[in-house]
Amino acid sequence: MDWVRDFYSTTGRWWAPAMAGIGERERRRAALVDRVCGAGPYRVLELGAGFGNTAAALAEHGHDVTAVEISDRAEQAQRYVGPRLQVVQEDFYAVELPGGYDAVCYFNGFGIGTDTDQRRLLRRIATEWLRPGGSALIDVMNPFVWARWAGDREHQDADPANGYAYTVDERTDFDPVRSRYTDTWWETDRPDEAITQVGRCYSPADLVLLLETTGLRLDQLWVDGEPLELTADHAGNATLLHRAHEYLAVLRHAGSATSR
């Protein structure tokens, strides 16, 4: 996982002017936390918080938020620090935090490293951070879509007026044996300085297996802001899962009552 800090720091430099603000995506996430967890306010821990804009949107909703980010994007996040938001620039495998969070969120990042790494993080959530009765909301990369994207190439011209100062290229690949994507970016005139992020995708069945021994269980699945029925004969599940590159898994402590 040595690539993590450099990848997110570099892309943060490229995209901060366009992506560091609080927009519709961040407000949708904050609203979804309210829908999943019910009326707050809550103590919320956000892992892999990036520019801090989702954490700031959660704070706007009245929650008390701790945001953890390993890369230099945390420096951008400091703009949002206030009475309801604390930003910690640290590796979430190493950071020491108080427990008792009502919600632990990890948006658009789960899957870095090995299955062992994911279980180590999930155990920290279950045993150190999430209070009894709390919910973990985790975006999980969907292998059905990433497999379809294998071999895709994209080119994005600079658009300074909208905050994109760099002309960049992207290549996406997928390893079907290990269910891992690679997402490689480079400044178009500097192809020898390409940077790559690598992540593990999990089907819902894979995720259920991953959760064994972690102290957490799958309680709900959400796609595009809507809950899926967790029944084997629900025909809409396949359609929804085949169109979204990630889905939101809502996890609760193993043995706790279902929320629905």
PDB file of C-alpha atoms in Angstrom:
ATOM      1  CA  MET A   1       0.000   0.000   0.000  1.00  0.00           C
ATOM      2  CA  ASP A   2       3.021   2.283  -0.372  1.00  0.00           C
ATOM      3  CA  TRP A   3       1.378   4.073  -3.304  1.00  0.00           C
ATOM      4  CA  VAL A   4      -1.554   5.450  -1.294  1.00  0.00           C
ATOM      5  CA  ARG A   5      -0.139   8.683   0.112  1.00  0.00           C
ATOM      6  CA  ASP A   6       1.539   9.734  -3.147  1.00  0.00           C
ATOM      7  CA  PHE A   7      -1.441   8.893  -5.369  1.00  0.00           C
ATOM      8  CA  TYR A   8      -3.987  10.837  -3.355  1.00  0.00           C
ATOM      9  CA  SER A   9      -1.627  13.725  -2.672  1.00  0.00           C
ATOM     10  CA  THR A  10      -0.826  14.086  -6.391  1.00  0.00           C
ATOM     11  CA  THR A  11      -4.412  13.798  -7.595  1.00  0.00           C
ATOM     12  CA  GLY A  12      -5.403  16.122  -4.789  1.00  0.00           C
ATOM     13  CA  ARG A  13      -3.071  18.740  -6.224  1.00  0.00           C
ATOM     14  CA  TRP A  14      -4.590  18.204  -9.683  1.00  0.00           C
ATOM     15  CA  TRP A  15      -8.231  18.313  -8.670  1.00  0.00           C
ATOM     16  CA  ALA A  16      -8.567  20.312  -5.443  1.00  0.00           C
ATOM     17  CA  PRO A  17      -9.862  23.524  -7.087  1.00  0.00           C
ATOM     18  CA  ALA A  18     -12.673  21.551  -8.741  1.00  0.00           C
ATOM     19  CA  MET A  19     -13.450  18.922  -6.116  1.00  0.00           C
ATOM     20  CA  ALA A  20     -12.671  20.324  -2.658  1.00  0.00           C
ATOM     21  CA  GLY A  21     -15.907  22.252  -2.230  1.00  0.00           C
ATOM     22  CA  ILE A  22     -19.148  21.065  -0.657  1.00  0.00           C
ATOM     23  CA  GLY A  23     -21.372  20.050  -3.562  1.00  0.00           C
ATOM     24  CA  GLU A  24     -24.367  17.879  -4.303  1.00  0.00           C
ATOM     25  CA  ARG A  25     -22.408  14.623  -3.873  1.00  0.00           C
ATOM     26  CA  GLU A  26     -21.317  15.578  -0.374  1.00  0.00           C
ATOM     27  CA  ARG A  27     -24.787  16.718   0.643  1.00  0.00           C
ATOM     28  CA  ARG A  28     -26.323  13.503  -0.734  1.00  0.00           C
ATOM     29  CA  ARG A  29     -23.920  11.491   1.392  1.00  0.00           C
ATOM     30  CA  ALA A  30     -24.806  13.477   4.498  1.00  0.00           C
ATOM     31  CA  ALA A  31     -28.524  13.041   3.778  1.00  0.00           C
ATOM     32  CA  LEU A  32     -27.985   9.308   3.270  1.00  0.00           C
ATOM     33  CA  VAL A  33     -26.342   8.997   6.684  1.00  0.00           C
ATOM     34  CA  ASP A  34     -29.497  10.534   8.137  1.00  0.00           C
ATOM     35  CA  ARG A  35     -31.697   8.123   6.164  1.00  0.00           C
ATOM     36  CA  VAL A  36     -29.706   5.071   7.206  1.00  0.00           C
ATOM     37  CA  CYS A  37     -29.144   5.986  10.836  1.00  0.00           C
ATOM     38  CA  GLY A  38     -32.255   8.005  11.625  1.00  0.00           C
ATOM     39  CA  ALA A  39     -32.546  11.401  13.246  1.00  0.00           C
ATOM     40  CA  GLY A  40     -29.288  12.604  14.821  1.00  0.00           C
ATOM     41  CA  PRO A  41     -27.161  14.351  15.708  1.00  0.00           C
ATOM     42  CA  TYR A  42     -24.434  11.739  15.988  1.00  0.00           C
ATOM     43  CA  ARG A  43     -20.741  11.315  16.623  1.00  0.00           C
ATOM     44  CA  VAL A  44     -19.393  10.376  13.197  1.00  0.00           C
ATOM     45  CA  LEU A  45     -15.975   9.062  12.162  1.00  0.00           C
ATOM     46  CA  GLU A  46     -15.079   9.404   8.487  1.00  0.00           C
ATOM     47  CA  LEU A  47     -12.153   7.318   7.234  1.00  0.00           C
ATOM     48  CA  GLY A  48     -10.296   8.306   4.070  1.00  0.00           C
ATOM     49  CA  ALA A  49     -11.908  11.734   4.242  1.00  0.00           C
ATOM     50  CA  GLY A  50     -10.041  13.269   1.295  1.00  0.00           C
ATOM     51  CA  PHE A  51     -10.631  17.003   0.993  1.00  0.00           C
ATOM     52  CA  GLY A  52     -12.896  16.950   4.061  1.00  0.00           C
ATOM     53  CA  ASN A  53     -15.925  18.184   2.137  1.00  0.00           C
ATOM     54  CA  THR A  54     -18.156  15.217   2.999  1.00  0.00           C
ATOM     55  CA  ALA A  55     -17.129  15.572   6.646  1.00  0.00           C
ATOM     56  CA  ALA A  56     -18.017  19.252   6.437  1.00  0.00           C
ATOM     57  CA  ALA A  57     -21.426  18.411   4.943  1.00  0.00           C
ATOM     58  CA  LEU A  58     -22.016  16.000   7.834  1.00  0.00           C
ATOM     59  CA  ALA A  59     -21.067  18.742  10.288  1.00  0.00           C
ATOM     60  CA  GLU A  60     -23.537  21.044   8.534  1.00  0.00           C
ATOM     61  CA  HIS A  61     -26.203  18.451   9.360  1.00  0.00           C
ATOM     62  CA  GLY A  62     -25.373  18.901  13.038  1.00  0.00           C
ATOM     63  CA  HIS A  63     -23.136  15.871  13.567  1.00  0.00           C
ATOM     64  CA  ASP A  64     -19.843  15.967  15.479  1.00  0.00           C
ATOM     65  CA  VAL A  65     -17.314  14.620  12.985  1.00  0.00           C
ATOM     66  CA  THR A  66     -13.758  13.299  13.160  1.00  0.00           C
ATOM     67  CA  ALA A  67     -12.192  13.017   9.683  1.00  0.00           C
ATOM     68  CA  VAL A  68      -9.065  10.893   9.092  1.00  0.00           C
ATOM     69  CA  GLU A  69      -7.012  11.309   5.895  1.00  0.00           C
ATOM     70  CA  ILE A  70      -3.477  10.072   5.186  1.00  0.00           C
ATOM     71  CA  SER A  71      -2.611  12.272   2.179  1.00  0.00           C
ATOM     72  CA  ASP A  72      -1.922  15.956   1.674  1.00  0.00           C
ATOM     73  CA  ARG A  73      -5.615  16.359   0.904  1.00  0.00           C
ATOM     74  CA  ALA A  74      -5.951  16.733   4.675  1.00  0.00           C
ATOM     75  CA  GLU A  75      -4.360  20.174   4.318  1.00  0.00           C
ATOM     76  CA  GLN A  76      -7.309  21.215   2.129  1.00  0.00           C
ATOM     77  CA  ALA A  77      -9.676  19.715   4.702  1.00  0.00           C
ATOM     78  CA  GLN A  78      -8.360  22.054   7.393  1.00  0.00           C
ATOM     79  CA  ARG A  79     -10.437  24.865   5.856  1.00  0.00           C
ATOM     80  CA  TYR A  80     -13.546  23.176   7.258  1.00  0.00           C
ATOM     81  CA  VAL A  81     -12.316  22.650  10.814  1.00  0.00           C
ATOM     82  CA  GLY A  82     -14.673  24.098  13.386  1.00  0.00           C
ATOM     83  CA  PRO A  83     -16.600  23.260  16.554  1.00  0.00           C
ATOM     84  CA  ARG A  84     -18.174  20.186  14.919  1.00  0.00           C
ATOM     85  CA  LEU A  85     -15.279  18.981  12.745  1.00  0.00           C
ATOM     86  CA  GLN A  86     -11.798  17.731  13.593  1.00  0.00           C
ATOM     87  CA  VAL A  87      -9.340  16.646  10.869  1.00  0.00           C
ATOM     88  CA  VAL A  88      -6.581  14.139  11.651  1.00  0.00           C
ATOM     89  CA  GLN A  89      -3.830  13.550   9.067  1.00  0.00           C
ATOM     90  CA  GLU A  90      -2.905   9.951   9.820  1.00  0.00           C
ATOM     91  CA  ASP A  91      -3.013   6.368   8.575  1.00  0.00           C
ATOM     92  CA  PHE A  92      -6.278   4.844   9.791  1.00  0.00           C
ATOM     93  CA  TYR A  93      -4.491   1.552  10.447  1.00  0.00           C
ATOM     94  CA  ALA A  94      -2.315   3.337  12.995  1.00  0.00           C
ATOM     95  CA  VAL A  95      -4.355   6.274  14.317  1.00  0.00           C
ATOM     96  CA  GLU A  96      -5.521   6.172  17.926  1.00  0.00           C
ATOM     97  CA  LEU A  97      -9.012   7.562  18.440  1.00  0.00           C
ATOM     98  CA  PRO A  98     -11.619   7.447  21.194  1.00  0.00           C
ATOM     99  CA  GLY A  99     -14.449   4.995  20.645  1.00  0.00           C
ATOM    100  CA  GLY A 100     -18.176   5.405  20.898  1.00  0.00           C
ATOM    101  CA  TYR A 101     -18.955   6.652  17.385  1.00  0.00           C
ATOM    102  CA  ASP A 102     -22.580   6.292  16.306  1.00  0.00           C
ATOM    103  CA  ALA A 103     -21.542   6.005  12.648  1.00  0.00           C
ATOM    104  CA  VAL A 104     -18.274   5.121  10.935  1.00  0.00           C
ATOM    105  CA  CYS A 105     -18.181   6.110   7.252  1.00  0.00           C
ATOM    106  CA  TYR A 106     -15.736   5.174   4.507  1.00  0.00           C
ATOM    107  CA  PHE A 107     -16.823   6.604   1.170  1.00  0.00           C
ATOM    108  CA  ASN A 108     -15.208   5.632  -2.149  1.00  0.00           C
ATOM    109  CA  GLY A 109     -12.024   3.980  -0.931  1.00  0.00           C
ATOM    110  CA  PHE A 110     -12.552   0.591   0.715  1.00  0.00           C
ATOM    111  CA  GLY A 111     -10.514  -2.254  -0.794  1.00  0.00           C
ATOM    112  CA  ILE A 112      -6.977  -0.875  -0.599  1.00  0.00           C
ATOM    113  CA  GLY A 113      -4.558  -3.674   0.237  1.00  0.00           C
ATOM    114  CA  THR A 114      -5.300  -7.343   0.826  1.00  0.00           C
ATOM    115  CA  ASP A 115      -8.294  -9.144   2.321  1.00  0.00           C
ATOM    116  CA  THR A 116      -6.236  -9.347   5.512  1.00  0.00           C
ATOM    117  CA  ASP A 117      -5.900  -5.552   5.491  1.00  0.00           C
ATOM    118  CA  GLN A 118      -9.652  -5.099   5.046  1.00  0.00           C
ATOM    119  CA  ARG A 119     -10.388  -7.453   7.936  1.00  0.00           C
ATOM    120  CA  ARG A 120      -7.889  -5.610  10.117  1.00  0.00           C
ATOM    121  CA  LEU A 121      -9.704  -2.333   9.412  1.00  0.00           C
ATOM    122  CA  LEU A 122     -13.139  -3.888   9.920  1.00  0.00           C
ATOM    123  CA  ARG A 123     -12.060  -5.292  13.278  1.00  0.00           C
ATOM    124  CA  ARG A 124     -10.877  -1.846  14.353  1.00  0.00           C
ATOM    125  CA  ILE A 125     -14.273  -0.450  13.415  1.00  0.00           C
ATOM    126  CA  ALA A 126     -16.083  -3.208  15.320  1.00  0.00           C
ATOM    127  CA  THR A 127     -13.957  -3.325  18.452  1.00  0.00           C
ATOM    128  CA  GLU A 128     -12.469   0.161  18.862  1.00  0.00           C
ATOM    129  CA  TRP A 129     -14.693   2.774  17.242  1.00  0.00           C
ATOM    130  CA  LEU A 130     -18.316   1.764  16.626  1.00  0.00           C
ATOM    131  CA  ARG A 131     -20.617   1.918  19.633  1.00  0.00           C
ATOM    132  CA  PRO A 132     -23.141  -0.893  20.255  1.00  0.00           C
ATOM    133  CA  GLY A 133     -26.125  -0.249  18.002  1.00  0.00           C
ATOM    134  CA  GLY A 134     -24.109   1.975  15.661  1.00  0.00           C
ATOM    135  CA  SER A 135     -23.758   1.637  11.890  1.00  0.00           C
ATOM    136  CA  ALA A 136     -20.751   1.498   9.555  1.00  0.00           C
ATOM    137  CA  LEU A 137     -21.429   2.891   6.067  1.00  0.00           C
ATOM    138  CA  ILE A 138     -18.852   1.673   3.574  1.00  0.00           C
ATOM    139  CA  ASP A 139     -18.700   2.142  -0.196  1.00  0.00           C
ATOM    140  CA  VAL A 140     -17.625  -1.140  -1.803  1.00  0.00           C
ATOM    141  CA  MET A 141     -16.266  -1.358  -5.347  1.00  0.00           C
ATOM    142  CA  ASN A 142     -18.511  -3.474  -7.563  1.00  0.00           C
ATOM    143  CA  PRO A 143     -16.660  -6.097  -9.672  1.00  0.00           C
ATOM    144  CA  PHE A 144     -19.483  -6.410 -12.207  1.00  0.00           C
ATOM    145  CA  VAL A 145     -18.881  -2.872 -13.454  1.00  0.00           C
ATOM    146  CA  TRP A 146     -15.098  -2.669 -13.036  1.00  0.00           C
ATOM    147  CA  ALA A 147     -14.726  -5.847 -15.119  1.00  0.00           C
ATOM    148  CA  ARG A 148     -16.704  -4.137 -17.876  1.00  0.00           C
ATOM    149  CA  TRP A 149     -14.355  -1.158 -17.766  1.00  0.00           C
ATOM    150  CA  ALA A 150     -11.197  -3.252 -18.300  1.00  0.00           C
ATOM    151  CA  GLY A 151      -9.018  -1.727 -21.003  1.00  0.00           C
ATOM    152  CA  ASP A 152     -10.853   1.609 -21.092  1.00  0.00           C
ATOM    153  CA  ARG A 153      -8.842   4.749 -21.836  1.00  0.00           C
ATOM    154  CA  GLU A 154      -9.896   8.334 -21.098  1.00  0.00           C
ATOM    155  CA  HIS A 155      -8.416  11.727 -21.939  1.00  0.00           C
ATOM    156  CA  GLN A 156      -9.369  14.902 -20.080  1.00  0.00           C
ATOM    157  CA  ASP A 157      -8.278  18.275 -21.359  1.00  0.00           C
ATOM    158  CA  ALA A 158      -7.472  21.021 -18.887  1.00  0.00           C
ATOM    159  CA  ASP A 159     -10.452  23.192 -17.997  1.00  0.00           C
ATOM    160  CA  PRO A 160      -9.105  25.949 -15.725  1.00  0.00           C
ATOM    161  CA  ALA A 161     -12.410  27.792 -15.613  1.00  0.00           C
ATOM    162  CA  ASN A 162     -13.912  24.785 -13.817  1.00  0.00           C
ATOM    163  CA  GLY A 163     -10.899  24.063 -11.614  1.00  0.00           C
ATOM    164  CA  TYR A 164      -9.075  21.477 -13.745  1.00  0.00           C
ATOM    165  CA  ALA A 165      -5.636  22.923 -14.442  1.00  0.00           C
ATOM    166  CA  TYR A 166      -4.039  19.744 -15.787  1.00  0.00           C
ATOM    167  CA  THR A 167      -4.524  17.734 -18.980  1.00  0.00           C
ATOM    168  CA  VAL A 168      -4.513  14.084 -17.936  1.00  0.00           C
ATOM    169  CA  ASP A 169      -5.026  10.571 -19.240  1.00  0.00           C
ATOM    170  CA  GLU A 170      -6.456   7.503 -17.488  1.00  0.00           C
ATOM    171  CA  ARG A 171      -6.262   3.754 -18.130  1.00  0.00           C
ATOM    172  CA  THR A 172      -8.439   1.237 -16.286  1.00  0.00           C
ATOM    173  CA  ASP A 173      -7.639  -2.469 -15.989  1.00  0.00           C
ATOM    174  CA  PHE A 174      -9.186  -5.365 -14.071  1.00  0.00           C
ATOM    175  CA  ASP A 175      -7.796  -8.678 -12.801  1.00  0.00           C
ATOM    176  CA  PRO A 176     -10.739 -11.135 -12.781  1.00  0.00           C
ATOM    177  CA  VAL A 177      -8.828 -13.788 -10.836  1.00  0.00           C
ATOM    178  CA  ARG A 178      -8.129 -11.524  -7.851  1.00  0.00           C
ATOM    179  CA  SER A 179     -11.115  -9.211  -8.483  1.00  0.00           C
ATOM    180  CA  ARG A 180      -8.851  -6.153  -8.384  1.00  0.00           C
ATOM    181  CA  TYR A 181      -8.948  -2.979 -10.453  1.00  0.00           C
ATOM    182  CA  THR A 182      -6.016  -0.780 -11.398  1.00  0.00           C
ATOM    183  CA  ASP A 183      -6.686   2.857 -12.224  1.00  0.00           C
ATOM    184  CA  THR A 184      -3.675   4.628 -13.740  1.00  0.00           C
ATOM    185  CA  TRP A 185      -3.392   8.382 -14.307  1.00  0.00           C
ATOM    186  CA  TRP A 186      -0.719  10.621 -15.766  1.00  0.00           C
ATOM    187  CA  GLU A 187      -0.270  14.171 -16.976  1.00  0.00           C
ATOM    188  CA  THR A 188      -0.531  13.794 -20.737  1.00  0.00           C
ATOM    189  CA  ASP A 189       2.882  15.326 -21.403  1.00  0.00           C
ATOM    190  CA  ARG A 190       4.504  13.253 -18.597  1.00  0.00           C
ATOM    191  CA  PRO A 191       3.614   9.611 -19.310  1.00  0.00           C
ATOM    192  CA  ASP A 192       6.718   8.372 -17.483  1.00  0.00           C
ATOM    193  CA  GLU A 193       5.320   9.779 -14.206  1.00  0.00           C
ATOM    194  CA  ALA A 194       2.115   7.742 -14.172  1.00  0.00           C
ATOM    195  CA  ILE A 195       0.546   6.938 -10.813  1.00  0.00           C
ATOM    196  CA  THR A 196      -1.760   4.010 -10.099  1.00  0.00           C
ATOM    197  CA  GLN A 197      -4.349   3.149  -7.497  1.00  0.00           C
ATOM    198  CA  VAL A 198      -5.203  -0.498  -6.917  1.00  0.00           C
ATOM    199  CA  GLY A 199      -8.289  -1.797  -5.152  1.00  0.00           C
ATOM    200  CA  ARG A 200     -10.125  -5.000  -4.338  1.00  0.00           C
ATOM    201  CA  CYS A 201     -13.703  -5.327  -5.556  1.00  0.00           C
ATOM    202  CA  TYR A 202     -16.232  -7.383  -3.606  1.00  0.00           C
ATOM    203  CA  SER A 203     -19.545  -8.746  -4.785  1.00  0.00           C
ATOM    204  CA  PRO A 204     -22.110  -8.798  -1.965  1.00  0.00           C
ATOM    205  CA  ALA A 205     -21.412 -12.527  -1.535  1.00  0.00           C
ATOM    206  CA  ASP A 206     -17.662 -11.848  -1.296  1.00  0.00           C
ATOM    207  CA  LEU A 207     -18.324  -9.126   1.261  1.00  0.00           C
ATOM    208  CA  VAL A 208     -20.369 -11.458   3.470  1.00  0.00           C
ATOM    209  CA  LEU A 209     -17.458 -13.914   3.472  1.00  0.00           C
ATOM    210  CA  LEU A 210     -14.960 -11.116   4.188  1.00  0.00           C
ATOM    211  CA  LEU A 211     -16.966 -10.044   7.234  1.00  0.00           C
ATOM    212  CA  GLU A 212     -16.634 -13.429   8.914  1.00  0.00           C
ATOM    213  CA  THR A 213     -14.540 -13.147  12.121  1.00  0.00           C
ATOM    214  CA  THR A 214     -14.553  -9.312  11.982  1.00  0.00           C
ATOM    215  CA  GLY A 215     -17.393  -8.777  14.457  1.00  0.00           C
ATOM    216  CA  LEU A 216     -19.528  -7.075  11.807  1.00  0.00           C
ATOM    217  CA  ARG A 217     -22.333  -8.301   9.565  1.00  0.00           C
ATOM    218  CA  LEU A 218     -24.053  -6.964   6.456  1.00  0.00           C
ATOM    219  CA  ASP A 219     -27.343  -5.292   7.389  1.00  0.00           C
ATOM    220  CA  GLN A 220     -28.312  -3.283   4.277  1.00  0.00           C
ATOM    221  CA  LEU A 221     -27.201  -2.582   0.711  1.00  0.00           C
ATOM    222  CA  TRP A 222     -27.842   0.762  -0.991  1.00  0.00           C
ATOM    223  CA  VAL A 223     -27.278   1.613  -4.670  1.00  0.00           C
ATOM    224  CA  ASP A 224     -27.639   5.140  -6.040  1.00  0.00           C
ATOM    225  CA  GLY A 225     -29.224   6.274  -2.795  1.00  0.00           C
ATOM    226  CA  GLU A 226     -31.862   3.540  -2.698  1.00  0.00           C
ATOM    227  CA  PRO A 227     -31.960   0.388  -0.533  1.00  0.00           C
ATOM    228  CA  LEU A 228     -31.857  -3.070  -2.123  1.00  0.00           C
ATOM    229  CA  GLU A 229     -34.060  -5.856  -0.887  1.00  0.00           C
ATOM    230  CA  LEU A 230     -31.822  -8.534   0.642  1.00  0.00           C
ATOM    231  CA  THR A 231     -33.855 -11.408  -0.789  1.00  0.00           C
ATOM    232  CA  ALA A 232     -32.644 -14.006  -3.261  1.00  0.00           C
ATOM    233  CA  ASP A 233     -35.669 -13.663  -5.548  1.00  0.00           C
ATOM    234  CA  HIS A 234     -35.726  -9.864  -5.851  1.00  0.00           C
ATOM    235  CA  ALA A 235     -35.294  -9.309  -9.606  1.00  0.00           C
ATOM    236  CA  GLY A 236     -34.301  -5.644  -9.331  1.00  0.00           C
ATOM    237  CA  ASN A 237     -31.074  -6.368  -7.466  1.00  0.00           C
ATOM    238  CA  ALA A 238     -29.181  -7.622 -10.530  1.00  0.00           C
ATOM    239  CA  THR A 239     -30.178  -4.598 -12.612  1.00  0.00           C
ATOM    240  CA  LEU A 240     -29.089  -2.148  -9.933  1.00  0.00           C
ATOM    241  CA  LEU A 241     -25.799  -3.897  -9.166  1.00  0.00           C
ATOM    242  CA  HIS A 242     -24.805  -4.090 -12.804  1.00  0.00           C
ATOM    243  CA  ARG A 243     -25.022  -0.324 -13.348  1.00  0.00           C
ATOM    244  CA  ALA A 244     -23.199   1.101 -10.303  1.00  0.00           C
ATOM    245  CA  HIS A 245     -19.412   0.977  -9.922  1.00  0.00           C
ATOM    246  CA  GLU A 246     -19.831   0.926  -6.129  1.00  0.00           C
ATOM    247  CA  TYR A 247     -22.549   0.142  -3.626  1.00  0.00           C
ATOM    248  CA  LEU A 248     -23.003   1.217  -0.030  1.00  0.00           C
ATOM    249  CA  ALA A 249     -22.817  -1.560   2.545  1.00  0.00           C
ATOM    250  CA  VAL A 250     -24.364  -0.827   5.936  1.00  0.00           C
ATOM    251  CA  LEU A 251     -22.700  -2.947   8.608  1.00  0.00           C
ATOM    252  CA  ARG A 252     -23.673  -3.527  12.197  1.00  0.00           C
ATOM    253  CA  HIS A 253     -22.197  -5.541  15.034  1.00  0.00           C
ATOM    254  CA  ALA A 254     -22.674  -9.273  14.611  1.00  0.00           C
ATOM    255  CA  GLY A 255     -25.497 -10.412  16.852  1.00  0.00           C
ATOM    256  CA  SER A 256     -27.202  -7.012  16.952  1.00  0.00           C
ATOM    257  CA  ALA A 257     -30.818  -6.675  15.873  1.00  0.00           C
ATOM    258  CA  THR A 258     -31.449  -5.886  12.223  1.00  0.00           C
ATOM    259  CA  SER A 259     -32.369  -2.279  11.494  1.00  0.00           C
ATOM    260  CA  ARG A 260     -35.089  -3.210   9.022  1.00  0.00           C
TER     261      ARG A 260
END
